[in-house]
XYZ file of C-alpha atoms in Angstrom:
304
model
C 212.899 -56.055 184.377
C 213.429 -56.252 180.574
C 209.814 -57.467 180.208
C 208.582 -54.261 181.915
C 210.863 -52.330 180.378
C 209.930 -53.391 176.522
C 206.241 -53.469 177.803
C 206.539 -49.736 178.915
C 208.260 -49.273 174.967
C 205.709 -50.821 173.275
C 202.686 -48.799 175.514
C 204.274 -45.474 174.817
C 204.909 -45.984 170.736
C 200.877 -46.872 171.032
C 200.374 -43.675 172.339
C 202.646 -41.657 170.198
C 200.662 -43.433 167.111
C 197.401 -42.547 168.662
C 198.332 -38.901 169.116
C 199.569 -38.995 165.622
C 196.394 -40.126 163.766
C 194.597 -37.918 165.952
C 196.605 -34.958 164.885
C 195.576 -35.909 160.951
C 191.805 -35.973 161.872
C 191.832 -32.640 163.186
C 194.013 -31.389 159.793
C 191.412 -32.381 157.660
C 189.233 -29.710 156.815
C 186.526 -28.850 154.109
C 186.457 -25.015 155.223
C 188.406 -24.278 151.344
C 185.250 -26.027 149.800
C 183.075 -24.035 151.702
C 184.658 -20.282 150.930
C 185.235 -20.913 147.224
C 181.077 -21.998 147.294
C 180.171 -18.775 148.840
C 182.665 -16.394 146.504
C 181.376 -18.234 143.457
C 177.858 -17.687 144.688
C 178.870 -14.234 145.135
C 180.288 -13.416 141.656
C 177.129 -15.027 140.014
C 174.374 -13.043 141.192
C 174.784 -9.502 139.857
C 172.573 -8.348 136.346
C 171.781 -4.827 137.702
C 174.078 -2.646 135.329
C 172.201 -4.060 132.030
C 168.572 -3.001 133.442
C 170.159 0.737 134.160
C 171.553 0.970 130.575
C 168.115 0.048 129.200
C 166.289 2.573 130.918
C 168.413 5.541 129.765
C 168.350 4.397 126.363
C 164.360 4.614 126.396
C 164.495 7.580 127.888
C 166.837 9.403 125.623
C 165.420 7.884 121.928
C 161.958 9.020 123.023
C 162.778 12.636 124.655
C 162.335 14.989 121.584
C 159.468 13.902 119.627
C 155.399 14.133 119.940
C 154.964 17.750 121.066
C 151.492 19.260 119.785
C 152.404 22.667 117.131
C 149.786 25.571 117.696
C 147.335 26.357 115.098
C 149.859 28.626 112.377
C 149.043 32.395 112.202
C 149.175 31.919 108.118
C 149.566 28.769 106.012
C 149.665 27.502 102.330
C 148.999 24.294 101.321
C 148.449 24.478 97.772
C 145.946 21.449 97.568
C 144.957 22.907 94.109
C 144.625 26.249 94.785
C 146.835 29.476 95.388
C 144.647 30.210 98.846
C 146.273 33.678 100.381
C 149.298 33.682 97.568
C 149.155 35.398 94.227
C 151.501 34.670 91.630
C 153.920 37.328 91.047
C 156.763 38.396 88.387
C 159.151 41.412 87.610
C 158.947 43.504 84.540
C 161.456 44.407 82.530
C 164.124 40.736 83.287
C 165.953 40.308 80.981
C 167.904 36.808 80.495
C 166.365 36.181 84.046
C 167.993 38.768 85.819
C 166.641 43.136 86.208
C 169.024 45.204 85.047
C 168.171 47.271 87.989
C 166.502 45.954 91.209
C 162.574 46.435 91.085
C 160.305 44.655 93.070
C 158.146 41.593 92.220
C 154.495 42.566 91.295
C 151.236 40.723 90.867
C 150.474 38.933 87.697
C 147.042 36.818 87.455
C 147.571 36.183 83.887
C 150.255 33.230 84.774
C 149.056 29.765 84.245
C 149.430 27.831 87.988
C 150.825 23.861 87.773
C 150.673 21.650 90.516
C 152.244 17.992 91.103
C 152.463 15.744 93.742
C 153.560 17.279 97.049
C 154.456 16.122 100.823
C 150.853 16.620 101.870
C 148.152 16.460 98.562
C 149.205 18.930 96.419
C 151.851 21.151 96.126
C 153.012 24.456 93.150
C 155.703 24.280 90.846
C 157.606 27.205 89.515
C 159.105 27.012 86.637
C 161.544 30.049 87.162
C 159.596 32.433 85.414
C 157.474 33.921 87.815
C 157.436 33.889 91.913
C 154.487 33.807 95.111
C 153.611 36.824 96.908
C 152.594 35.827 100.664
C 149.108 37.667 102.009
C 150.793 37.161 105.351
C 151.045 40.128 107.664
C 154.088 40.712 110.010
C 153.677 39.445 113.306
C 156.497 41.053 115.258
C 159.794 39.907 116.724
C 159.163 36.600 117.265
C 158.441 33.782 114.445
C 158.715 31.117 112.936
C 158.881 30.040 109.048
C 158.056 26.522 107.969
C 157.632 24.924 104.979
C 158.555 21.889 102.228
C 160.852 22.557 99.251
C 161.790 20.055 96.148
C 164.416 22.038 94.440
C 165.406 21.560 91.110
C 168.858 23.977 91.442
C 170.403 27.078 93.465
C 171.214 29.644 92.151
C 173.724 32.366 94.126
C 171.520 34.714 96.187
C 168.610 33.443 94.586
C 165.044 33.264 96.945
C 163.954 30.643 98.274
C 161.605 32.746 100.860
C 162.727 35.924 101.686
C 160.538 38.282 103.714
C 160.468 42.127 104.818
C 159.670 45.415 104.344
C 161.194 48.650 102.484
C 163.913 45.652 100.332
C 164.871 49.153 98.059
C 165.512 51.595 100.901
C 162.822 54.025 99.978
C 162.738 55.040 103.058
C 166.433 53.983 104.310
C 164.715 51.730 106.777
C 165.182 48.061 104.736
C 164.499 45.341 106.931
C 164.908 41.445 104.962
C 165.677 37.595 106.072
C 166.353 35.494 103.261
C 166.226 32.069 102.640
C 169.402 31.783 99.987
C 171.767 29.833 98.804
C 175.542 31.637 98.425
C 179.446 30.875 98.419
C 180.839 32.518 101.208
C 182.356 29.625 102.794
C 182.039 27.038 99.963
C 178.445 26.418 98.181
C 176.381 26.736 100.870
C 172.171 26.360 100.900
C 170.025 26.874 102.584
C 171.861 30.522 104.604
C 170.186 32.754 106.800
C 170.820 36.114 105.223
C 169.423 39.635 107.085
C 169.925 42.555 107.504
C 168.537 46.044 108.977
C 169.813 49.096 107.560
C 169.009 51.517 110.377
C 171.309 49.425 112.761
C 173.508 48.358 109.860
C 173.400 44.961 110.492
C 174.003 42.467 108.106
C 174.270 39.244 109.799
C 174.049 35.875 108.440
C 174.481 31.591 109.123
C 174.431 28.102 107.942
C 174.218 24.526 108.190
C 177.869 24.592 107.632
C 181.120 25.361 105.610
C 180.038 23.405 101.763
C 176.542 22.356 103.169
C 174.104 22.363 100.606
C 170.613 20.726 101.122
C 169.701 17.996 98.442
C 168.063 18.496 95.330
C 165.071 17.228 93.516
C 163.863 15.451 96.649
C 161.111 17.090 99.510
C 163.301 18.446 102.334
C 161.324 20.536 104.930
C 162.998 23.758 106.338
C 162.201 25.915 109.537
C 163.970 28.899 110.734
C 162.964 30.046 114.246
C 163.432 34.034 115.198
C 163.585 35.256 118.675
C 164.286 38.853 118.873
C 161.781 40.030 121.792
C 164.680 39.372 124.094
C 167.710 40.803 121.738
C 171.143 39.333 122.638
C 174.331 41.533 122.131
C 177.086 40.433 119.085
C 180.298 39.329 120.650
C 182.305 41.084 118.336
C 180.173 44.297 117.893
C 178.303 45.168 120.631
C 174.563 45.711 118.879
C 171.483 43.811 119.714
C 170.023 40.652 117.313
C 167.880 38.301 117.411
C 168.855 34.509 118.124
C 168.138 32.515 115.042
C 168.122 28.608 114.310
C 167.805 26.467 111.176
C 166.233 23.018 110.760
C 166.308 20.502 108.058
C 163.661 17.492 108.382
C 163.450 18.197 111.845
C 167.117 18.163 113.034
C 168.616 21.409 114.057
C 171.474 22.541 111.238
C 172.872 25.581 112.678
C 172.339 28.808 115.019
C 173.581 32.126 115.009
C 171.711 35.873 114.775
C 169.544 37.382 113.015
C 168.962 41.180 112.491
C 166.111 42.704 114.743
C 163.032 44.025 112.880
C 162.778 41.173 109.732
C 159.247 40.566 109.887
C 157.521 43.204 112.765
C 156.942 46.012 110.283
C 153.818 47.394 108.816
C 154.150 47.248 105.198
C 156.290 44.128 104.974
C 155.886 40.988 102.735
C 156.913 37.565 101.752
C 157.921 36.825 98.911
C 158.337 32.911 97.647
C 161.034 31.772 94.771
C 161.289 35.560 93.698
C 162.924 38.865 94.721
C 164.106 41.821 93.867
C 167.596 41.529 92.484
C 168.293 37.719 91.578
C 167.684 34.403 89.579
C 164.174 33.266 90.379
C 163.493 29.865 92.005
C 162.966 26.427 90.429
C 161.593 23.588 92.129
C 158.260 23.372 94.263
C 156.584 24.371 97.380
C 154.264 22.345 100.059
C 152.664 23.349 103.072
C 154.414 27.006 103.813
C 153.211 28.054 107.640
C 154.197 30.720 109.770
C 154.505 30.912 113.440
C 154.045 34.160 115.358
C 155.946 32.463 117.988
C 159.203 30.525 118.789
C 158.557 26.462 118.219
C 160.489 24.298 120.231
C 162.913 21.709 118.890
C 159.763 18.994 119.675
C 157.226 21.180 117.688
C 159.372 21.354 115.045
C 160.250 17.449 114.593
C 156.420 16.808 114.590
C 156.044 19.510 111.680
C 159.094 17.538 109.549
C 157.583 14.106 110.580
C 153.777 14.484 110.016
């Protein structure tokens, strides 16, 4: 009875031991292995941001540039020669200055130097004597490009400055100028206009104490678009939108009076005027526009 008995003991702890190492296999699993493969696999693959960041850079270094210009309505390269421009001074200065304001008139008698300009050639003046422009006015929509190398600024003084009736003869003056002033710190170049019969007198820069840089070629457009006029915020008359460029980057925007450069009779005049210190410095490849060019148009005049 005790043999049984110690032989059914022994049979069942064989079984318990069995059931025991079974339960251990079945534990034993290498399903962890397995899901940290697959996540790592996952986390790995994945370079699709850098290729999207690539493309919009391409895209938005090579948006602006390359647009064709049209053929300019009037130009002036001064590759040795005057071409439509006659050199022009104003009796009567004295010390540089009129003592009244008298227009510029032609003098063939002055002796023309040219040096080394953007293009070939381009004219020097020397401060004594100015351009008058052959250019006729082509209406309410235009645009005025050219290189300058000045050698100073002088307050109100010309760079360009084009119009018709500057004197009020006829209480009908009409003007943008090109100008250096100090209305909100020393300030060149400014877009100065007016039109007396609407009594506008409007005016913008490239910023409070922005002045261009001197004695090097810097290349200036000014873009007028008056044959839509918009209305002044604070007055309520119609002007035309104006912008400013330096070497092909827009400098500023604001308006312009209507009428500048659409009437018969009206002129440009280059490093002179009628009232202030004349121009020093030089003058390439003056062109004007008689339409709006578009920010592209204008890089590829600044970078060709």
């Amino acid at each position: 009875m005790k043999k049984k008995l110690v032989s059914v003991l022994l049979s069942v702890a064989m079984v318990a031991t069995l059931l025991m190492g079974c339960g251990k296999e079945e534990v034993e699993t290498p399903v962890a292995e397995e899901v940290v493969e697959e996540v790592v696999e996952e986390v790995v693959e994945e370079p699709v941001v850098e290729e999207v960041v690539e493309e919009a850079v391409v895209e938005e270094v090579t948006e602006v540039a390359g647009e064709e210009v049209p053929a300019a309505t009037y130009e002036y390269l001064f590759d040795g020669e005057l071409g439509g421009a006659v050199t022009a001074v104003r009796v009567g200065d004295v010390d540089g200055l009129p003592p009244t304001a008298v227009y510029p008139t032609q003098d063939d008698t002055i002796v023309v130097a040219y040096e080394e300009g953007v293009h070939g050639q381009a004219i020097t003046l020397d401060s004594t004597f100015g351009l008058i422009l052959d250019a006729q006015p082509v209406g309410e929509d235009y645009t005025l490009a050219f290189w300058v190398k000045a050698d100073r600024f002088s307050n109100f003084g010309p760079i360009i400055q084009l119009g018709s009736d500057f004197l009020s003869a006829n209480v009908a003056s009409t003007w943008l100028n090109i100008t250096k002033t100090d209305w909100d710190g020393d300030m060149a170049p400014v877009i100065w206009s007016r039109n007396e019969v609407d009594a506008t007198w409007p005016w913008f820069a490239c910023g409070s104490n922005y002045v261009m840089n001197k004695k090097e070629w810097v290349h200036v457009a000014v873009t007028v678009s008056g044959s839509t006029p918009v209305v002044g915020a604070e007055d309520g008359l119609n002007y035309a939108a104006g912008k400013v460029y330096l070497n092909g980057t827009l400098m500023g925007e604001g308006t312009v009076a209507l009428g500048t450069f659409g009437k018969e009779g009206s002129q440009v005049f280059v490093g002179i005027n009628c009232w202030d210190s004349l121009f020093k410095g030089a003058f390439d490849d003056i062109k004007i526009f008689d339409s709006v060019l578009t920010d592209g148009q204008i890089v590829t005049l600044a970078t060709k």
